[in-house]
XYZ file of C-alpha atoms in Angstrom:
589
model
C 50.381 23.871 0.745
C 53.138 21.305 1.234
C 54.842 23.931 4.012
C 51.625 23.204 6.643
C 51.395 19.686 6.569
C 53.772 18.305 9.783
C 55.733 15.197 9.901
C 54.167 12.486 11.066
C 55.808 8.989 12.110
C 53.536 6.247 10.704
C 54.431 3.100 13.190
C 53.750 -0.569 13.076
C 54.623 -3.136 14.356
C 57.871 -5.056 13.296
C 55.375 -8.262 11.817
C 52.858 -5.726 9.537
C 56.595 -4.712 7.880
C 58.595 -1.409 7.214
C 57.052 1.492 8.738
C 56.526 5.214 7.309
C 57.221 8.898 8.646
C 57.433 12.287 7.154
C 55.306 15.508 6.390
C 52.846 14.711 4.067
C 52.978 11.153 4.249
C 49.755 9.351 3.590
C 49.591 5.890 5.483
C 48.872 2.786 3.521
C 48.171 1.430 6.602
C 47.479 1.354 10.179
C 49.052 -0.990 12.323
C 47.063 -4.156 10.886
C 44.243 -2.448 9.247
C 45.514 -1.706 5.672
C 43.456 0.499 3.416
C 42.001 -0.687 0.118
C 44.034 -0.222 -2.913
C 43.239 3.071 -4.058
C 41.652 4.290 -1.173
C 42.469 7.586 0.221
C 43.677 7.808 3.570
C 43.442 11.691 4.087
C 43.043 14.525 1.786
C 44.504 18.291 2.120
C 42.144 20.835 4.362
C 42.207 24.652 3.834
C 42.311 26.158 7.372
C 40.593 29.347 8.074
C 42.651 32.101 10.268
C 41.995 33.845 13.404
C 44.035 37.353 14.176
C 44.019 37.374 17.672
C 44.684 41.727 17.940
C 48.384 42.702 18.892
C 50.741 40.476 20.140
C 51.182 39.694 23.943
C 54.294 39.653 25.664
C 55.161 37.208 29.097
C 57.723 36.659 31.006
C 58.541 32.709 31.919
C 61.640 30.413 32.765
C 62.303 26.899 31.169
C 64.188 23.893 33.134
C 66.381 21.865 32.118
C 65.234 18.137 31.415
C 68.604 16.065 30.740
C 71.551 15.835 28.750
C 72.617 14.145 25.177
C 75.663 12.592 24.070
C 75.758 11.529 20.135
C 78.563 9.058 21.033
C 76.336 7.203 22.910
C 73.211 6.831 20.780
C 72.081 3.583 19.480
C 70.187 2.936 16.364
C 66.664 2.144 17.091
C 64.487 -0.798 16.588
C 61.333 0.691 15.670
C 60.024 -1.953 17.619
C 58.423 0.017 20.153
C 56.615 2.693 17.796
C 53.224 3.186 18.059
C 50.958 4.088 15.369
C 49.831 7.781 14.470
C 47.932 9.388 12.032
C 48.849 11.821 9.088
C 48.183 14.920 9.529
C 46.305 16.804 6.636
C 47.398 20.142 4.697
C 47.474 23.010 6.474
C 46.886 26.519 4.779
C 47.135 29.431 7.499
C 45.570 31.840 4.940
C 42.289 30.365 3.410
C 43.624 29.070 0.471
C 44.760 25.912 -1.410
C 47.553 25.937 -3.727
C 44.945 23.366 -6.226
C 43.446 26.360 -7.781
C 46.272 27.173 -9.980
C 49.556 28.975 -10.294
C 49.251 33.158 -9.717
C 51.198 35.464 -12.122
C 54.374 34.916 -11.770
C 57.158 37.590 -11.914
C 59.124 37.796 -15.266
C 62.881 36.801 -14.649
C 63.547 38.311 -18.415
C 67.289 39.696 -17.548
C 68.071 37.098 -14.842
C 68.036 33.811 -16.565
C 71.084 31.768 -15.256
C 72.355 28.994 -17.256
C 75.282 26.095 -16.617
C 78.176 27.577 -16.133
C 81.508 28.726 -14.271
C 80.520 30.248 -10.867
C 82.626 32.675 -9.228
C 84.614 30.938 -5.929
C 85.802 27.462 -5.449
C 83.858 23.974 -4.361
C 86.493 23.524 -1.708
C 84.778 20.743 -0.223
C 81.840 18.426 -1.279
C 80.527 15.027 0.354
C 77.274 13.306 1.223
C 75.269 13.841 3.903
C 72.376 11.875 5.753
C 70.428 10.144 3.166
C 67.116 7.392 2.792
C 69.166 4.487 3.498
C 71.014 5.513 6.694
C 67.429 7.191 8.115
C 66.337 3.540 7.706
C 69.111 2.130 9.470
C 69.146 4.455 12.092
C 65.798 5.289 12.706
C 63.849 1.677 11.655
C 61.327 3.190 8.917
C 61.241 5.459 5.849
C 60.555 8.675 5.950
C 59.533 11.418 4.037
C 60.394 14.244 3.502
C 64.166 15.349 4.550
C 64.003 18.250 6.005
C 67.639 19.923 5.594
C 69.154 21.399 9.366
C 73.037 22.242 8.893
C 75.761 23.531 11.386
C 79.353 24.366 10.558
C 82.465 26.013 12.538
C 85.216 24.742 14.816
C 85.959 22.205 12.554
C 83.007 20.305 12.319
C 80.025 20.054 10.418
C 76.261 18.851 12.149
C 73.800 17.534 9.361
C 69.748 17.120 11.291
C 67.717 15.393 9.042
C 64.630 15.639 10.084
C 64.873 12.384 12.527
C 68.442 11.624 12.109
C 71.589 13.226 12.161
C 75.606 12.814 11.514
C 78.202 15.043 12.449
C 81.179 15.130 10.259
C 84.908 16.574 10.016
C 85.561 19.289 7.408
C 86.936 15.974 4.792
C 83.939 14.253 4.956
C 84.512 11.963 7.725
C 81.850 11.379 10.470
C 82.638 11.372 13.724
C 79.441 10.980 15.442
C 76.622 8.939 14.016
C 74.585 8.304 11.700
C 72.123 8.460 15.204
C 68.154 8.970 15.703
C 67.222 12.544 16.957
C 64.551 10.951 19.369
C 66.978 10.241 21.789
C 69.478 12.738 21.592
C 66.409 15.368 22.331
C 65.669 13.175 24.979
C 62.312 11.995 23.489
C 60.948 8.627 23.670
C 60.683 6.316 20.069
C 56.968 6.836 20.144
C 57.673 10.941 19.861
C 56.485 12.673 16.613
C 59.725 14.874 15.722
C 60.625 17.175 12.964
C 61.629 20.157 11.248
C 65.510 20.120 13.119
C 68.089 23.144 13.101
C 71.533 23.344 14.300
C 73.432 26.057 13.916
C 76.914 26.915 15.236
C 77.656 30.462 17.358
C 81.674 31.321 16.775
C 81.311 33.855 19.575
C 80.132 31.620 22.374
C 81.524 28.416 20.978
C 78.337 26.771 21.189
C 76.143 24.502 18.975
C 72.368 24.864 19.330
C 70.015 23.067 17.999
C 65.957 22.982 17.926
C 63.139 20.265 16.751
C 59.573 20.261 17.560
C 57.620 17.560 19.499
C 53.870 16.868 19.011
C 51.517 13.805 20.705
C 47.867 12.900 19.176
C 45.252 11.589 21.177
C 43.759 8.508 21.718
C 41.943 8.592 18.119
C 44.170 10.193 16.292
C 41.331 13.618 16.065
C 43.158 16.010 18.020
C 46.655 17.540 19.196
C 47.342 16.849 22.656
C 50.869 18.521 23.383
C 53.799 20.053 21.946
C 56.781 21.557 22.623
C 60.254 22.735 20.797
C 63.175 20.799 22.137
C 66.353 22.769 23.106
C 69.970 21.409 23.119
C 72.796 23.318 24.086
C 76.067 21.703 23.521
C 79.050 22.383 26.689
C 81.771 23.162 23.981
C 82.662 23.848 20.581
C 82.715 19.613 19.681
C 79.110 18.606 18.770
C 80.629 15.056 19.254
C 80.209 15.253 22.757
C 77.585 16.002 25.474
C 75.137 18.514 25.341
C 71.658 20.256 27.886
C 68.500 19.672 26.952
C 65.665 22.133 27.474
C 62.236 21.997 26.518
C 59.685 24.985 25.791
C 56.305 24.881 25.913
C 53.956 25.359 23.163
C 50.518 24.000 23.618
C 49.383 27.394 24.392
C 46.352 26.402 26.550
C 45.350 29.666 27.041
C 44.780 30.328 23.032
C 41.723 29.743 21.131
C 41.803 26.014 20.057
C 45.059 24.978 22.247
C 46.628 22.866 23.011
C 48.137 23.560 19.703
C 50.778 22.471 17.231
C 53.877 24.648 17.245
C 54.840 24.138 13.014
C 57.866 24.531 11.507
C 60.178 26.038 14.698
C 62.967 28.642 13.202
C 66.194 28.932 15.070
C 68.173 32.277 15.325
C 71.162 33.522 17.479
C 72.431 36.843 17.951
C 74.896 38.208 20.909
C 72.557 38.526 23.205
C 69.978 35.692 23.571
C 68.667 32.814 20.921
C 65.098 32.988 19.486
C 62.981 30.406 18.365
C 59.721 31.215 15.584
C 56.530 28.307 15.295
C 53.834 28.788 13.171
C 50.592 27.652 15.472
C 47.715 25.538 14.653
C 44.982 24.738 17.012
C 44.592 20.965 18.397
C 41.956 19.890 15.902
C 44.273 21.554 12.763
C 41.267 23.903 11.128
C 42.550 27.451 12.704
C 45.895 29.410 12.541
C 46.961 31.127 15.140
C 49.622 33.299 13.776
C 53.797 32.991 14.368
C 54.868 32.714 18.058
C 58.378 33.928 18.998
C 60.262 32.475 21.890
C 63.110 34.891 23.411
C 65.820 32.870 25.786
C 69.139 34.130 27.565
C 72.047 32.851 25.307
C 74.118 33.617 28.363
C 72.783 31.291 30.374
C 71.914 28.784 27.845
C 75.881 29.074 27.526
C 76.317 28.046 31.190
C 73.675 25.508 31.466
C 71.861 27.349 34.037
C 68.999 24.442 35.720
C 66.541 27.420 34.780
C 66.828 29.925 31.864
C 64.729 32.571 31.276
C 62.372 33.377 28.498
C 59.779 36.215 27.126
C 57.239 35.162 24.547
C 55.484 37.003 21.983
C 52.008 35.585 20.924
C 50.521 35.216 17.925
C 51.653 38.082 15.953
C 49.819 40.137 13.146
C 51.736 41.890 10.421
C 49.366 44.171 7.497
C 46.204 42.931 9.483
C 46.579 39.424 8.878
C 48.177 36.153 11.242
C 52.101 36.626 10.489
C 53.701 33.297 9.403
C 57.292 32.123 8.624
C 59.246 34.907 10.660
C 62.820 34.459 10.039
C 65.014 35.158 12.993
C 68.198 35.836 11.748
C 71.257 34.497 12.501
C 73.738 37.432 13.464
C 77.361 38.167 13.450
C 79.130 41.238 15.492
C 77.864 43.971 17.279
C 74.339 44.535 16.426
C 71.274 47.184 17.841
C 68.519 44.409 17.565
C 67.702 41.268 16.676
C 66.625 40.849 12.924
C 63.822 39.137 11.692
C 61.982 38.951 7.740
C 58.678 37.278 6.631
C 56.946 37.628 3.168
C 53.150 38.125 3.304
C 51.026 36.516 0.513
C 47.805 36.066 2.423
C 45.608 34.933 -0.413
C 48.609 32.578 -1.568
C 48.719 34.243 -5.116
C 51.502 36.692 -5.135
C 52.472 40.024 -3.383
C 55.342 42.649 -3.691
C 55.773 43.115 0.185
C 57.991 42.422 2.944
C 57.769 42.485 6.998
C 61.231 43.687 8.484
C 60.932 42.865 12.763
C 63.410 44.137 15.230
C 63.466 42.279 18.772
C 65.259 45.542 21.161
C 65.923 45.681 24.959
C 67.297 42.411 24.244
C 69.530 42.253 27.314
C 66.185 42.523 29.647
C 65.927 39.265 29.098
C 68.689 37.625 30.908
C 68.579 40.754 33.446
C 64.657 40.072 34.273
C 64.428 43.822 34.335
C 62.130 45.406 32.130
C 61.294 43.390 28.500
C 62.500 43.646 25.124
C 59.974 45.326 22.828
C 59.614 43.818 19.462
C 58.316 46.019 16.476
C 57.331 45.280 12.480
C 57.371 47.750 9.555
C 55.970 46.447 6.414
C 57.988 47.650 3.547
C 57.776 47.416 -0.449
C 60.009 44.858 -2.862
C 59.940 43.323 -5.965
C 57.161 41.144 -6.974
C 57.161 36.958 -5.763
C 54.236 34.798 -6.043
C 52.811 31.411 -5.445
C 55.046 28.532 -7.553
C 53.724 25.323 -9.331
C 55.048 22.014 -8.708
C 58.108 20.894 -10.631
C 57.801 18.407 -13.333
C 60.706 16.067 -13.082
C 61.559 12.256 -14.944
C 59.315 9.763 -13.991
C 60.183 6.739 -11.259
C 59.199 3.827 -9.733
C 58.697 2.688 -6.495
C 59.169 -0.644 -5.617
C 58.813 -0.876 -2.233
C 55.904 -2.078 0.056
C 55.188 1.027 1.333
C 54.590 2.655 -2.491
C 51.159 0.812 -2.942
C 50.505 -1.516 -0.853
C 53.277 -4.126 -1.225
C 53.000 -4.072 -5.169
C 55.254 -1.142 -6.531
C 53.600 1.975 -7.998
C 55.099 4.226 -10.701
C 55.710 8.040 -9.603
C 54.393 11.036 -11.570
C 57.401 12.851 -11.586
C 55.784 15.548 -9.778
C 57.996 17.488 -7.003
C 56.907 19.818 -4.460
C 58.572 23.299 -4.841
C 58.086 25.654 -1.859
C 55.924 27.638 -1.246
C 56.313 31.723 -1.113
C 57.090 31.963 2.527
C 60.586 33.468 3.017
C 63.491 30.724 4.211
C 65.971 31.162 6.629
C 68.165 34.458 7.185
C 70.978 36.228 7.875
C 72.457 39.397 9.486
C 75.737 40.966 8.515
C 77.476 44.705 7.941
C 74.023 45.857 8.561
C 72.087 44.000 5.524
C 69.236 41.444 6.441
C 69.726 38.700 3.694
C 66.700 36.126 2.961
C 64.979 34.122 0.060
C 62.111 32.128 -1.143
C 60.903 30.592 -4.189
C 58.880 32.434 -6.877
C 56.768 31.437 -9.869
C 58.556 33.135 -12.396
C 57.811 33.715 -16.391
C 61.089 33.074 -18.835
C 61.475 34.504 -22.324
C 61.508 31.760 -24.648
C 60.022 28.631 -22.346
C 56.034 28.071 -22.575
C 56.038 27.343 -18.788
C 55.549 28.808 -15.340
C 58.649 27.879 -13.041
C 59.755 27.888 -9.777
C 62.520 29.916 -9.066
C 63.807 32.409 -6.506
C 63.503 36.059 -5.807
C 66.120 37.404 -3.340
C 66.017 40.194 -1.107
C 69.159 42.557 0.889
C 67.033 44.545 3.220
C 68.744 47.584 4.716
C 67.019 47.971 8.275
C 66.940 50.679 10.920
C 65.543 51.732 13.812
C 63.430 54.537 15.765
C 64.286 54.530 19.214
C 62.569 50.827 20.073
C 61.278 50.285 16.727
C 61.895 49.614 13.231
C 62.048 52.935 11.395
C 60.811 54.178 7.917
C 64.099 54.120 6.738
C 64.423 50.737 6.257
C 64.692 49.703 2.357
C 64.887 47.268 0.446
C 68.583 48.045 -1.094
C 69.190 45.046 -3.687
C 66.495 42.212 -4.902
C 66.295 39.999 -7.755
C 65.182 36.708 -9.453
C 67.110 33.508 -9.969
C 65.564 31.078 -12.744
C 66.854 28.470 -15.291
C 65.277 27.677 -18.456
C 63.343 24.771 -19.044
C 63.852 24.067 -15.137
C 63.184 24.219 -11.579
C 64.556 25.622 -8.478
C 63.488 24.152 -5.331
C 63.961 25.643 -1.700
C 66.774 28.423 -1.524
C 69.349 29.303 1.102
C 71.079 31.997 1.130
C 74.162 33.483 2.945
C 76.494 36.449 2.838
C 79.888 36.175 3.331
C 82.613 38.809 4.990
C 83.412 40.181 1.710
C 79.594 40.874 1.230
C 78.746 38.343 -1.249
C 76.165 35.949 -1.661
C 76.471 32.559 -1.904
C 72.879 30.268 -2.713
C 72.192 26.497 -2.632
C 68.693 24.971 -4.240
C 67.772 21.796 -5.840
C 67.627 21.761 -9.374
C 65.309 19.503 -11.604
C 63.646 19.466 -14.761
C 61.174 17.248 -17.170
C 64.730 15.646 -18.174
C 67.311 16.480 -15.572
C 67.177 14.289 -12.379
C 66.743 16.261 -8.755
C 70.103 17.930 -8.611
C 72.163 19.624 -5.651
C 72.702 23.191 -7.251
C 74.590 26.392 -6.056
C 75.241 29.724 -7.190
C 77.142 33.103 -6.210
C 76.615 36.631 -6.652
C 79.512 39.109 -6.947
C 78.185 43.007 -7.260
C 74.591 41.545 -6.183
C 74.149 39.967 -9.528
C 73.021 35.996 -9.568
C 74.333 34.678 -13.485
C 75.402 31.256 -13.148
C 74.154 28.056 -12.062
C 76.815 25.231 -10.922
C 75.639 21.520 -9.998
C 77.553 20.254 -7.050
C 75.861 16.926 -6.925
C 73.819 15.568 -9.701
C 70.947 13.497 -9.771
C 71.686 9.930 -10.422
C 67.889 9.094 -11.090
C 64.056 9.854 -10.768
C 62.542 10.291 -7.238
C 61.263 7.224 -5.990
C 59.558 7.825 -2.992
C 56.862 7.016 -1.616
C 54.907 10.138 -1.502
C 55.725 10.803 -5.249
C 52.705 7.723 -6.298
C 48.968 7.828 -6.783
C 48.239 6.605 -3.765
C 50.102 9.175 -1.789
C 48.440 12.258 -3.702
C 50.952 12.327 -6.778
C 53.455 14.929 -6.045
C 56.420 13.888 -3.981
C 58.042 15.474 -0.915
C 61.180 17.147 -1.014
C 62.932 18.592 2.092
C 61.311 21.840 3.531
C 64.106 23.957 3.258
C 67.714 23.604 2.609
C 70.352 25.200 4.725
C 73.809 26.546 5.254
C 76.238 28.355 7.507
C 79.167 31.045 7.011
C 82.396 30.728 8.724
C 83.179 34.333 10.224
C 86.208 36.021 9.602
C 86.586 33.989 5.846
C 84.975 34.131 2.425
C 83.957 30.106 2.934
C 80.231 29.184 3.516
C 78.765 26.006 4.121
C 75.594 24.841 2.285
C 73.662 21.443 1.868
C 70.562 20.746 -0.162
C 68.881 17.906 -1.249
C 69.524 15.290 -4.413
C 69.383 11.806 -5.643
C 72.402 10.426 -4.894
C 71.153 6.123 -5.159
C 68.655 3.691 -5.510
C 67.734 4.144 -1.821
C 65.638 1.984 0.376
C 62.995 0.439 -1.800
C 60.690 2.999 -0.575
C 62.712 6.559 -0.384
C 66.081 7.263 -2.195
C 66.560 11.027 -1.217
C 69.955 12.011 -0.192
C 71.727 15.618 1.086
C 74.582 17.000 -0.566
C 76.712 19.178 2.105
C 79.887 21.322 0.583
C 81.530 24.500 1.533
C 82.528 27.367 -1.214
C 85.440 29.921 -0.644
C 84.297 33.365 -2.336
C 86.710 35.399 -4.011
């Protein structure tokens, strides 16, 4: 499923012409050697999984590498790049999303439609799109994933290899610049799947990306690690520490291994960082991987910080994957994490609710902090289909081998793997998407299913009290929601940001808010000015194009006003790619 397959920078050299990056991106060529027209470079693989028993828990200390200043960053050359390979499909649990869509939930008293939604578009501006990647970075890329920090002012927008920070009006102040060199990494690096996020209580910006190298032949995955920067104040603008933690695993079956999809959270006490681990030649799973680190001395830029990691966790007897640290605000007992199950990729009506506790062992090096699951009941999400959106065309030489190819107007929606979360006032908020049913439309869609998980503990652990206290569905007739976020805001309600696209309505930037936990209105804040024309949306790339991974969005403490960005079609783009971010902040009621 389109979740498992990593970024991957396709180089060449400046002579052989514009060069190609992104998850799921199928090379036309390699360095000189293009492949035949119609030819297919590499095809999806279904991965088998391994459950290593219950997790194991170490003690270790990371160093600090260097530093970063986004004022200083140049645009690249792409010059220097070296050639890579894609990397295939990855499914952690057996099974390929080609066999068809699995019964979908019915959305029958949930159906939102255009219309006023409560609170106010206070603000509402572009963010990194195609064209400025280009610029920055020297080749297209696809797709964008979405990373998004807001507070003391500012606003951080990681896209997946580049980045801009911006004042609350729109203006940037730093940037666009290429994420390579701000984590420190070389050109040649394979980087993606950023986060940034912004912690009000230390006055600190963090942000995470992961690193991966091939070897020689392009048949194996050599290293990889999560970078880790740290900025010295509240102004992303200026200089941050870079750290670096280790994830080939050498000691796990298959390692060194690829450390997918890295998931940033923060509470008061430390930060925590969630991969998803494939073994080096990409045909095992090994199950999440959490990474625990002192926030304390993170916030100090200690030369050494110190970390406990928890390997390969199992949840319901099967790998764990997508575990959703939460971000958290105020005084909490634990540190918060949710992860939908699925194993069969069909559908499934359960939830896994994770407490990390004894948190403050790990900047003490006494003791460790125990982390605990509880699997719990909710309302029914499964597998979604693609989205069917206008057709395109892509002119550029990377579409088909110099000659243009049209696009099938095919999207990737998400899988059913829950996105990013949030703890607040003692609810744990999260979302995916969901094939859903509709009264009155002849068509599966993709939509969401929402969840406000009540969780407590036992001592250590998480307890059988914890509930799931309000759920429900989010779906639009006729259309197609792509990759939620969701936040809560002081006043406890929910605000939600998704692209939006149908068979006639062009990929949209799409929001919606819930007063008295009820979701009944969808309002566009950017829409679509035409088809997707990427690359990855032709023939030749496997016919259904690459949207970003997961959208994003940050609350402002202490207000009603939460930032969100998503992805849309805001131009004609490169030749190649014309996806664009939409970043804008609501104030609630």
């Amino acid at each position: 499923m389109a979740r498992w397959q990593r970024q991957v920078q396709v180089r060449r050299s400046a002579r052989v012409g514009v060069a190609v990056a992104g998850a799921f991106v199928l090379a036309a060529a390699m360095a000189a050697q293009a492949a035949p027209s119609g030819a297919s470079v590499t095809s999806g693989k279904t991965v088998s999984v391994r459950a290593d028993g219950a997790s194991k828990v170490a003690r270790s200390t990371i160093r600090m590498v260097g530093t970063s200043d986004p004022a200083s960053i140049k645009a690249s050359s792409g010059a220097s790049r070296r050639v890579s390979r894609p990397l295939p499909v990855l499914y952690p649990h057996g099974s390929s999303s080609k066999g068809g869509v699995a019964p979908a939930v019915s959305a029958a008293k949930l159906v939102g439609r255009p219309g006023h939604a409560s609170g106010s578009l206070i603000r509402n501006f572009d963010g990194i799109d195609a064209i400025q990647n280009k610029a920055t970075a020297g080749f297209n890329l696809e797709p964008p994933d979405e990373g998004l920090g807001a507070g003391n002012g500012f606003v951080a927008n990681f896209v997946n290899v580049t980045a801009g920070i911006y004042q609350t009006d729109g203006r940037m102040v730093a940037g666009p610049f290429y994420l390579n060199p701000f984590f420190g990494e070389p050109d040649a690096a394979n980087i993606s799947d950023p986060r940034v996020f912004y912690d009000s209580s230390s006055h600190r910006w963090f942000a995470t990306v992961v690193e991966y190298q091939f070897n020689s032949d392009f048949t194996a995955i050599t290293e990889s690690h999560v970078d880790l920067a740290v900025s010295r104040s509240a102004n992303p603008a200026h200089h941050w520490n870079l750290y670096q933690i280790p994830t080939s695993n050498l000691t796990h079956a298959g390692c060194p291994c690829l450390a997918d999809y890295p998931i940033l959270g923060v509470d008061s006490q430390n930060v925590y960082v969630s991969t998803n681990e494939f073994t080096s030649n990409e045909s095992s799973f090994n199950g999440a991987q959490l990474y625990v680190l002192s926030k304390s001395q993170l916030e100090a830029g200690s030369s050494a910080v110190n970390l406990v990691y928890f390997q390969n966790l199992s949840e319901a007897g099967a790998p764990a994957f997508h575990v959703q640290p939460a971000n958290e605000y105020g005084a909490t007992h634990a540190e918060w994490l949710m992860s939908s199950l699925d194993p069969n990729n069909t559908n499934d009506h359960r939830l896994g609710v994770w407490a990390v506790t004894s948190r403050r062992s790990v900047t003490s090096g006494h003791g460790m902090p125990a982390l605990s699951v509880k699997t719990i009941h909710s309302e029914s999400y499964a597998f979604p289909p693609n989205a069917q959106t206008p057709k395109g065309f892509c002119p550029g030489i990377d579409c088909h081998n110099g000659r243009g190819a049209p696009t099938t107007g095919i999207l990737q929606t998400d899988w059913d793997a829950m996105q990013e979360t949030q703890f607040m006032h003692g609810q744990l908020i999260g979302a995916l998407n969901t094939g859903v049913t509709i009264p009155g439309d002849p068509a599966t869609r993709s939509g969401v299913a929402w969840f406000d998980v009540h969780p407590t503990l036992n001592g250590a652990t998480v307890a059988a009290g914890t509930h799931v206290a309000h759920q429900g569905y989010l779906s639009v007739l006729g259309q197609y929601i792509l990759y939620p976020h969701i936040n809560m805001t002081d006043n406890g309600d929910l605000a939600l940001t998704y692209g939006l696209t149908g068979p006639s309505t062009f990929p949209s930037a799409a929001y919606s808010v819930a007063r008295n936990n009820s979701f009944k209105f969808v309002k566009i804040a950017a829409a679509g000015t035409g088809p997707d024309n990427g690359f990855t949306a032709t023939r030749q790339y496997g016919g259904a194009g690459r949207w970003g991974d997961y959208s994003n969005g940050e609350i402002i403490p202490g207000t009603n006003r939460v930032w969100l960005a998503t992805q849309y079609i805001p131009n004609s783009g490169t030749g190649n790619s014309n996806w664009g971010n939409r970043i804008f902040e609501l104030k609630l009621p």
